[in-house]
Coordinates of C-alpha atoms and ligand atoms in Angstrom, one line a residue:
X37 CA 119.5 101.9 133.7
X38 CA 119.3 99.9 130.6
X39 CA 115.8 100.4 128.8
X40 CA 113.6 96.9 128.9
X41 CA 112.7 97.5 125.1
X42 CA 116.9 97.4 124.6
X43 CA 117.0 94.1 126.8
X44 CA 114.0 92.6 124.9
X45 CA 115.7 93.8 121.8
X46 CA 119.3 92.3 122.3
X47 CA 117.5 88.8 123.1
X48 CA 114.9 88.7 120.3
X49 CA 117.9 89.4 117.9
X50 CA 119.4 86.3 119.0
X51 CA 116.4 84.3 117.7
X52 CA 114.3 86.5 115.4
X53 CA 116.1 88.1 112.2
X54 CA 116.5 91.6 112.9
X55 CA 114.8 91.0 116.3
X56 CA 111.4 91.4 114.7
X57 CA 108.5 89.4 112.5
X58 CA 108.2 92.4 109.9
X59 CA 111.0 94.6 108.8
X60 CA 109.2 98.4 109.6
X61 CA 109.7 97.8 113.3
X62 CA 112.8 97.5 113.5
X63 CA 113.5 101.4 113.3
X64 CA 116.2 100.7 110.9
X65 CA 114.8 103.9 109.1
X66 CA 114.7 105.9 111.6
X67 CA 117.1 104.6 113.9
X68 CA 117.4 103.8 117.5
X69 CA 115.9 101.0 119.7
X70 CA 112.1 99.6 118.5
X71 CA 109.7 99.6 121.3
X72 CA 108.5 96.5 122.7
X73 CA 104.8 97.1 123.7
X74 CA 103.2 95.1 126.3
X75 CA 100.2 97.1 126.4
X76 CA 97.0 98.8 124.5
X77 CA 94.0 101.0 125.7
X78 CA 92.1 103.5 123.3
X79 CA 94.7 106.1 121.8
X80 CA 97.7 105.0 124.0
X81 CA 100.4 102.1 124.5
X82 CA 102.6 101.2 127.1
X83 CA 106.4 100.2 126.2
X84 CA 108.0 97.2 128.2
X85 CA 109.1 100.4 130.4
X86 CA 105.9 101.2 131.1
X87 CA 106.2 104.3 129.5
X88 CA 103.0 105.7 127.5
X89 CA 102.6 107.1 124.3
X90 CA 99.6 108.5 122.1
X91 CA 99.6 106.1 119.4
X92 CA 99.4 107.0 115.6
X93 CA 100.2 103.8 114.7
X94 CA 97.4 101.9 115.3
X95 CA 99.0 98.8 114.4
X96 CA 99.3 100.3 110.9
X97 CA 95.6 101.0 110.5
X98 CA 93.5 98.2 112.2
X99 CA 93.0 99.9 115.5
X100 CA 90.5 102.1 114.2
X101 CA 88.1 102.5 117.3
X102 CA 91.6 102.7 119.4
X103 CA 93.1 99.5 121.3
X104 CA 91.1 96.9 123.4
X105 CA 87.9 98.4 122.9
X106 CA 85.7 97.0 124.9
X107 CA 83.1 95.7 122.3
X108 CA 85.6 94.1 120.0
X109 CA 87.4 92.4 123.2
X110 CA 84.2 90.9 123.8
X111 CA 83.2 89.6 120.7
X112 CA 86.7 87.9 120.7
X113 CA 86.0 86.7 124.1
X114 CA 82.6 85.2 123.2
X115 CA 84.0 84.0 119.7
X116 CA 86.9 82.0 121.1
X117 CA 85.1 80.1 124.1
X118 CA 82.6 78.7 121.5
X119 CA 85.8 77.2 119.1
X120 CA 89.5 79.1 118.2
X121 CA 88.7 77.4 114.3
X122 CA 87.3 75.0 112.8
X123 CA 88.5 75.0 109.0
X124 CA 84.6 74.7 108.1
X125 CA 82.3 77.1 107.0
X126 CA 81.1 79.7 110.1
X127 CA 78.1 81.7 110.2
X128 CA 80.2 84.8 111.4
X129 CA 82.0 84.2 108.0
X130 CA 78.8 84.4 106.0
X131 CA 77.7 86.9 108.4
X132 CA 81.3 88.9 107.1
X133 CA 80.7 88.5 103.4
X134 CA 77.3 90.0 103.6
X135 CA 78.5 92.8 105.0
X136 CA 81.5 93.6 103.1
X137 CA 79.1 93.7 99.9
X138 CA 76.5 95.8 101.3
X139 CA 78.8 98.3 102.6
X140 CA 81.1 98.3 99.4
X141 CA 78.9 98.2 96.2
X142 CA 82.0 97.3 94.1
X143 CA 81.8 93.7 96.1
X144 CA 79.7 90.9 93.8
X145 CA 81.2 88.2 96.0
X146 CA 84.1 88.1 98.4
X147 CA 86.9 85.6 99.9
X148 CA 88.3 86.1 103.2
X149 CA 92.3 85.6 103.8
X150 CA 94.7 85.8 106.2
X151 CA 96.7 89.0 105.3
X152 CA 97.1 92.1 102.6
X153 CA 99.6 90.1 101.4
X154 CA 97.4 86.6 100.8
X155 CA 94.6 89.3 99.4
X156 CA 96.8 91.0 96.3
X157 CA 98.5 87.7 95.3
X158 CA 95.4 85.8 95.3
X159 CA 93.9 89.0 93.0
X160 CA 96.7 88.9 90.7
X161 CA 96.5 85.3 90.2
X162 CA 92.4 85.7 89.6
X163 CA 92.8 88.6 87.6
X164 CA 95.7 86.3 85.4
X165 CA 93.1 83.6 85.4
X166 CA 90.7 85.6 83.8
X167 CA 92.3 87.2 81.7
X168 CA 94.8 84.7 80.1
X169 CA 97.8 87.4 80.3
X170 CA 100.4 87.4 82.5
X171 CA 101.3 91.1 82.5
X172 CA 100.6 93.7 85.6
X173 CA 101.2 97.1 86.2
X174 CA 102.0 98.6 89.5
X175 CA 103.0 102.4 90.8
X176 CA 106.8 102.4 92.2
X177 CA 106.3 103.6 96.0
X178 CA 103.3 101.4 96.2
X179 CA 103.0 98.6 98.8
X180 CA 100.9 95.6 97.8
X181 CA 102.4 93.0 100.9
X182 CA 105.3 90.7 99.6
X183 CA 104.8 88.2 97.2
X184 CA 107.3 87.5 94.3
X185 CA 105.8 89.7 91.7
X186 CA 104.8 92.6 93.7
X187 CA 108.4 93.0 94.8
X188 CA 109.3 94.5 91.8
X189 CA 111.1 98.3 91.4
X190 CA 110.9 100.2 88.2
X191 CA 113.2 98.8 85.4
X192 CA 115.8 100.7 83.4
X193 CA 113.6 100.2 79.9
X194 CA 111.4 102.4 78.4
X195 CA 109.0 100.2 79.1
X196 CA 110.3 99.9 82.5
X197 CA 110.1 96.0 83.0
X198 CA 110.3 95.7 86.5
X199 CA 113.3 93.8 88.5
X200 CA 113.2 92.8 91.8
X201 CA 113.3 95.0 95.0
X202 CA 114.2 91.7 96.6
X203 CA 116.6 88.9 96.6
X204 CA 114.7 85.5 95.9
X205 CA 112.5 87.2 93.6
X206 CA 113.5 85.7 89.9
X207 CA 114.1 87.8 87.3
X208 CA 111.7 85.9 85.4
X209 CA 108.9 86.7 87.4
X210 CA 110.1 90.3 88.1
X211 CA 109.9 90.9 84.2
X212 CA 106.4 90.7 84.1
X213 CA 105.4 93.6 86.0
X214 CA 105.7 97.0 84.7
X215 CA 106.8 99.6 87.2
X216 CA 105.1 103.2 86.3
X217 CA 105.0 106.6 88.3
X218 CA 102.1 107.1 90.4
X219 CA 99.6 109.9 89.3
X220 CA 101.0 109.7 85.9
X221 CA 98.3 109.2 83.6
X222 CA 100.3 110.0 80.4
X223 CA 102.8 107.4 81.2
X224 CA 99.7 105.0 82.0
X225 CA 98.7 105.7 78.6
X226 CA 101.8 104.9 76.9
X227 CA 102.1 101.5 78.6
X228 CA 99.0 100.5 77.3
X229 CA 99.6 101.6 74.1
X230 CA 102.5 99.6 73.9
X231 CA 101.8 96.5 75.6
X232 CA 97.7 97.1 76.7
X233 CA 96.6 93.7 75.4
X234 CA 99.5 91.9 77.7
X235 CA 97.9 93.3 80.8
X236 CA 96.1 91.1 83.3
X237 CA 95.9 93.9 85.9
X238 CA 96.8 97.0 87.0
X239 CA 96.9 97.0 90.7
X240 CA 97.1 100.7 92.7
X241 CA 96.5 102.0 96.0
X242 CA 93.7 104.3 95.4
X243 CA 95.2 106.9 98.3
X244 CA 99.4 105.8 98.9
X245 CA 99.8 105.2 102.1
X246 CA 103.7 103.4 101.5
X247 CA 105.3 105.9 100.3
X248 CA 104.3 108.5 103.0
X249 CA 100.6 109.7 102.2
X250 CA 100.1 110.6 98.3
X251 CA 96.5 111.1 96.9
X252 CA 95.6 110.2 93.4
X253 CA 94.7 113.3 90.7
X254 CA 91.5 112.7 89.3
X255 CA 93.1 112.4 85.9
X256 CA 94.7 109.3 87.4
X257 CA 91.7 107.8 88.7
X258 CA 90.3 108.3 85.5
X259 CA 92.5 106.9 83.1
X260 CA 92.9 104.0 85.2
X261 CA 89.6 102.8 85.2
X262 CA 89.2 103.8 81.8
X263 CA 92.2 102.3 80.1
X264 CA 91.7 98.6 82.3
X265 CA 88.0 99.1 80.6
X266 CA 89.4 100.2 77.2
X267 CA 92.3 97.1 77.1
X268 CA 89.9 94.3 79.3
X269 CA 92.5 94.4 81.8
X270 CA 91.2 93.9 85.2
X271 CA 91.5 97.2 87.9
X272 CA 92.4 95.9 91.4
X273 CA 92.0 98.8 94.0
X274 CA 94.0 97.7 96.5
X275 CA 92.1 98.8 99.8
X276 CA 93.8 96.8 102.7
X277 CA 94.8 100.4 104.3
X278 CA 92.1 102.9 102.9
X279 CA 89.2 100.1 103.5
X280 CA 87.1 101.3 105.8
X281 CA 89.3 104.0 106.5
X282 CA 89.3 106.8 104.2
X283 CA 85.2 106.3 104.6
X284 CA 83.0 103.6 105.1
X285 CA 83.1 102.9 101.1
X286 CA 86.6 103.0 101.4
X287 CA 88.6 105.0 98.7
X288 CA 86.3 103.6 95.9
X289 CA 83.5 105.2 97.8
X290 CA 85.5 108.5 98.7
X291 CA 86.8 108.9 94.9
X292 CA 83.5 107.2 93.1
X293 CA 85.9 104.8 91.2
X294 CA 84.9 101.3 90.5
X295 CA 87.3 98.8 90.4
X296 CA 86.9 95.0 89.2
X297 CA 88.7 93.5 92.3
X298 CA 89.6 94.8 95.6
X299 CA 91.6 93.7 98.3
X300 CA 91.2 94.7 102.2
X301 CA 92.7 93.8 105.5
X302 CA 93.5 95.9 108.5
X303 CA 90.4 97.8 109.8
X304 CA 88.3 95.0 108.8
X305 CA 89.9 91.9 111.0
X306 CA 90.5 94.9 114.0
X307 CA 93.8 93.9 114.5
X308 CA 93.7 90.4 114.6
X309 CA 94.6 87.9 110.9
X310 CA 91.8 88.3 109.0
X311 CA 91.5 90.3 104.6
X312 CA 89.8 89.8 102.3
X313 CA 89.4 90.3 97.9
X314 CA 86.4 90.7 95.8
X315 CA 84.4 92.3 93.2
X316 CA 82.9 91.1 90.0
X317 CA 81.2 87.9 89.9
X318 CA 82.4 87.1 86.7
X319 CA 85.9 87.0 88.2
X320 CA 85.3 85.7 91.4
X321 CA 83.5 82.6 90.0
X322 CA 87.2 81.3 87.7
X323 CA 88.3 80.6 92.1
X324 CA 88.1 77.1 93.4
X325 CA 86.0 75.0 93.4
X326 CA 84.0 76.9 91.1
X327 CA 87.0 77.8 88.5
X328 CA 90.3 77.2 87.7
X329 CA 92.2 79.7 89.9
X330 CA 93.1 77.9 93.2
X331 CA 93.4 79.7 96.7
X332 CA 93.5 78.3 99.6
X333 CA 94.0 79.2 103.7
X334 CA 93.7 76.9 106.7
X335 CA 93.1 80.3 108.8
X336 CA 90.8 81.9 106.6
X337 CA 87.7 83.4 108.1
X338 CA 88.8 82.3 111.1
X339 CA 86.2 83.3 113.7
X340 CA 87.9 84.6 116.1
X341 CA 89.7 87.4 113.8
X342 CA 86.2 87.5 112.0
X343 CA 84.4 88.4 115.5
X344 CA 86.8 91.5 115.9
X345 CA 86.6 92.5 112.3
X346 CA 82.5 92.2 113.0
X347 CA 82.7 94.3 116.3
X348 CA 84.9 96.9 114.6
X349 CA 83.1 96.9 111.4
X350 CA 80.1 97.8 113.1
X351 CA 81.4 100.9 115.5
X352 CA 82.3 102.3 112.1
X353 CA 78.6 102.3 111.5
X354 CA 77.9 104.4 114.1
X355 CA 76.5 107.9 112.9
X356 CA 79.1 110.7 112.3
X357 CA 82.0 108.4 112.8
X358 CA 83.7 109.3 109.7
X359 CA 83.0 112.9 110.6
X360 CA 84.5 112.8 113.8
X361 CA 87.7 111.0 112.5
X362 CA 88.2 113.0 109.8
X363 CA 87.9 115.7 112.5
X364 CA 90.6 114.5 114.2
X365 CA 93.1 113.9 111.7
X366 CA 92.4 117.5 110.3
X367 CA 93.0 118.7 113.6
X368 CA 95.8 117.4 113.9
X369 CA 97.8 117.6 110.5
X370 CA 96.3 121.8 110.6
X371 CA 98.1 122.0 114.3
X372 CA 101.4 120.6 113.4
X373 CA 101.6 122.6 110.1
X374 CA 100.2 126.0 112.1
X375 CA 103.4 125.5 114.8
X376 CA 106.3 124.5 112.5
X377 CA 105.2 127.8 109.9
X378 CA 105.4 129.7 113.1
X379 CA 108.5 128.8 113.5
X380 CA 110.0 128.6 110.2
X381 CA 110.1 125.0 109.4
X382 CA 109.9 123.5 106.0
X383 CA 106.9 120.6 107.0
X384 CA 103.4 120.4 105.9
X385 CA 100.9 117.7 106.2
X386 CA 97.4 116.1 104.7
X387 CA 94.9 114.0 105.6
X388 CA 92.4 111.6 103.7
X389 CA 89.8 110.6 106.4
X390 CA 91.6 108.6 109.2
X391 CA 95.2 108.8 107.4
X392 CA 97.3 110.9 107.2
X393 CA 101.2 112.1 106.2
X394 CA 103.3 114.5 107.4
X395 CA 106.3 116.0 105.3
X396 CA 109.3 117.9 105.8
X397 CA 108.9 119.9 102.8
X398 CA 107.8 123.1 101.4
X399 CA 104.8 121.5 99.2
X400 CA 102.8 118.6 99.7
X401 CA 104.4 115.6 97.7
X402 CA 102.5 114.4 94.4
X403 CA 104.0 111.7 93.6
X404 CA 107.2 109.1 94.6
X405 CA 109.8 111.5 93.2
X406 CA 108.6 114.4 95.1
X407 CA 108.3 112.1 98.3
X408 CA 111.6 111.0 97.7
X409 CA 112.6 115.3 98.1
X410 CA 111.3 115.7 101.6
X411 CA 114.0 116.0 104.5
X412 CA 114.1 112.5 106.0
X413 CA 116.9 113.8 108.1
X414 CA 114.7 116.1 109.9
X415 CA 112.0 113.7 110.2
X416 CA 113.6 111.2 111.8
X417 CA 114.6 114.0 114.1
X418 CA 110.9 115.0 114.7
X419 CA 110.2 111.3 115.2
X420 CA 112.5 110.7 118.2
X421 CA 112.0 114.0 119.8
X422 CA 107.9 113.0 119.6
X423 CA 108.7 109.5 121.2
X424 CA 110.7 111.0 123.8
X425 CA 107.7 113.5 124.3
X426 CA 105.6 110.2 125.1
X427 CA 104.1 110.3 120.6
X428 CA 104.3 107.3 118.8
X429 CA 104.5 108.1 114.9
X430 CA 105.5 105.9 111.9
X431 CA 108.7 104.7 112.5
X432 CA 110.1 105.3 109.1
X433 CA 109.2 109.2 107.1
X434 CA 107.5 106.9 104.3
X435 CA 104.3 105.4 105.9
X436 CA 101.0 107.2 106.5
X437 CA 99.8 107.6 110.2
X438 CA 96.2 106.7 111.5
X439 CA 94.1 108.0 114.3
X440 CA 91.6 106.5 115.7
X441 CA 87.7 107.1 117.1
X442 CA 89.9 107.2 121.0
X443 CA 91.5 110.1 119.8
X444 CA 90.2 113.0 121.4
X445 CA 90.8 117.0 120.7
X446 CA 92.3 116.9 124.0
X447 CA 94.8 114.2 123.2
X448 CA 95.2 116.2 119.8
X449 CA 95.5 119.6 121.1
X450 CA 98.3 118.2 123.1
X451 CA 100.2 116.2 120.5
X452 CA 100.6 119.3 118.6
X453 CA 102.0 121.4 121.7
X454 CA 104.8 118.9 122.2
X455 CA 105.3 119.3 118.6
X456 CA 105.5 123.1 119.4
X457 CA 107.7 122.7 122.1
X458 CA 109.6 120.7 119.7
X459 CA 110.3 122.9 116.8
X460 CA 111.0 126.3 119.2
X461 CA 114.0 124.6 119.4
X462 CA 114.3 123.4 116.4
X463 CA 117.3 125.4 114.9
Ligands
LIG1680 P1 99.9 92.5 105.1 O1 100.3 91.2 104.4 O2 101.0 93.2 105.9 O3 98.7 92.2 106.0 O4 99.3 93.5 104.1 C1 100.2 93.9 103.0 C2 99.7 95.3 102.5 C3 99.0 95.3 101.3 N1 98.5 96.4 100.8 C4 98.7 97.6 101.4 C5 98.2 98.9 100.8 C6 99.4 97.7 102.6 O5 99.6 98.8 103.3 C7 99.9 96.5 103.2 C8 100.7 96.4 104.5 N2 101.0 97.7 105.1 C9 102.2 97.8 105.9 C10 102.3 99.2 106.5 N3 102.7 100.2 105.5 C11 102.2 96.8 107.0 C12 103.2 97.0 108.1 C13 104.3 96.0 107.9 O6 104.7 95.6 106.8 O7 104.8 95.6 109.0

């Protein structure tokens, strides 16, 4: 019997390119059929079979306190009968920014987008305002959402210019982003020292999560905060997938680093369209209507998608949540490495508070090179024989997974024996 994901899949190619509204779920890295899923309850979904799966998704990082929890339903219930938007100021909006500053000490003042994506082009733009320079830095293996000059690969210069990782992006605009190796402070160093007084910004994912999971060196951290100080070139942490869960400071919190500007999303709009930048004052005050910089959004702080990312923002609150993630995730990335070394398997794993990565390799990966060694072969292998076990991981062996507070040692102890089951028969 053909699958219902398959039928849905056939039809939505028909009117949707690639048959899906972001490129990742379309398994093309992994292969096979995407799932269609028509349902959401704490750790688990349901395909358009029926079929259910623990979820490590999480809708790549919002569903923190696991799907349709009941208090964040609610507060999108109560939100949306008093007004679905209103393109005016809201309370809940002021109520948002308030809280985003207390909780991250980084935040002077804070605008609330749409996406990741509206967050890190609005910060590059601010930080070019400020500044006067047109010159960024970013890490290749980074994700930073998909505007022109953030989809940008490493050049073939010594200074490695960038060029486009994307059609449609112009060369022009490619050009002015440098493309450097993530965790390498020496090369860091040289790019300031050659060109430190063109850079507006450096922007960095403070743990990768788009490359697989990669954590920074200290060195790193350290040189990028002081070199951005050093040259006056403005540090954007970019915290739309470690915001509020890494720790409930984020990555800025987890590492002490302090950036100028930060971007979030995901966790903080609890799966439904709402982000956010910020940090200094200084450099939030050059945005319209107060400055120069312009940015704009018909949907931002919408308070519907600002009611969930309240609700959700304040279960994270909740004593020992952190703890209890973390828990989890450690659980988990300990089991799966316990039962593939048991039987042989090249694979190891990490986790960073509610992230994690898992790698078919001998060592855990350092940096984009090293990522780019592990056996994506033999994950894609582990991936479908975990879907087929009822597991939902990252479709593709170069994104982080997420668990959530609905995760329970029981659902964990039980992942890792169909992982076991998995890898007896692994040769
Ligand atoms: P969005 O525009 O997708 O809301 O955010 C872009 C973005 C920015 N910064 C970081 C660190 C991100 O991880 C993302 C988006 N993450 C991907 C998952 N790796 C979203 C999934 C997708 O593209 O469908």
């Amino acid at each position: 019997m053909t699958s219902h994901n398959q039928e849905l899949f056939d039809a939505s190619q028909r009117f949707i390119p690639g048959g899906v509204n972001s490129p990742v779920r379309a398994f093309r890295s992994v292969g096979g059929t995407p799932l269609f899923f028509q349902k959401g309850l704490g750790a688990y979904v349901w395909d358009a079979d029926g079929k259910r799966y623990t979820d490590y998704v999480g809708s790549w990082g919002p569903m923190i306190a696991g799907h349709c929890h009941p208090d964040v339903v609610g507060a999108v219930q109560t939100a949306a009968a008093n007004g679905l938007g209103f393109g005016a100021p809201t309370a809940s909006e002021l109520e948002m920014a308030e809280l985003l500053c207390r909780l991250l000490p980084s935040l002077e003042m804070v605008r609330l987008v749409s996406s990741g994506t509206e967050a890190t082009m609005t910060a590059i733009r601010l930080a070019r305002g400020f500044t006067g320079r047109s010159r960024i830095v970013k890490f290749e293996g980074c994700y930073h959402g998909h505007s022109d000059g953030l989809l940008v690969k490493a050049g073939s210069g010594a200074l490695t210019f960038g060029q486009p990782s994307s059609s449609g992006v112009p060369a022009e605009i490619a050009a002015l982003t440098t493309v450097l190796d993530y965790n390498d402070a020496a090369g860091l160093e040289r790019a300031f020292a050659q060109t430190g007084h063109e850079i507006a910004a450096v922007i960095v994912e403070p743990v990768a999560g788009n490359m697989n999971l990669v954590t920074p060196k200290p060195e790193f951290l350290a040189a990028l905060r002081s070199l951005c100080t050093q040259y006056g070139a403005v540090l954007i942490l970019d915290e739309v997938m470690t915001g509020f869960r890494v720790s409930l400071q984020g990555a800025q919190g987890y590492y002490d680093i302090k950036p100028d500007l930060v971007t979030l999303g995901k966790v903080m709009g609890g799966g439904l369209p709402a982000a956010a930048f910020g940090g200094r004052r200084d450099i939030m005050q050059c945005l319209a209507p107060l400055g120069a910089v312009y940015q704009a959004g018909t949907l931002s702080g919408n308070p519907v998608a600002v009611a969930a990312g309240l609700a959700t923002l304040k279960l994270v609150q909740e004593d020992g949540f952190y703890q209890r993630l973390a828990q989890r995730a450690t659980q988990l990335t300990e089991g799966l490495t316990a039962s593939a070394h048991r039987h042989g398997i090249a694979f190891c794993a990490q986790s960073v508070g509610g992230m994690f990565g898992l790698y078919f390799s001998k060592t855990v990966p350092a940096s984009y090179a090293e990522v780019m060694s592990c056996d994506k072969v033999a994950f894609n292998r582990f991936f479908h024989a975990m879907l087929d076990a009822g597991v939902y991981l990252a479709p593709s062996a170069f994104e982080a997974g997420f668990v959530s507070s609905a995760h329970t040692e029981a659902d964990i102890d039980e992942t890792i024996a169909k992982a076991d089951a998995i890898f007896l028969g692994w040769k």
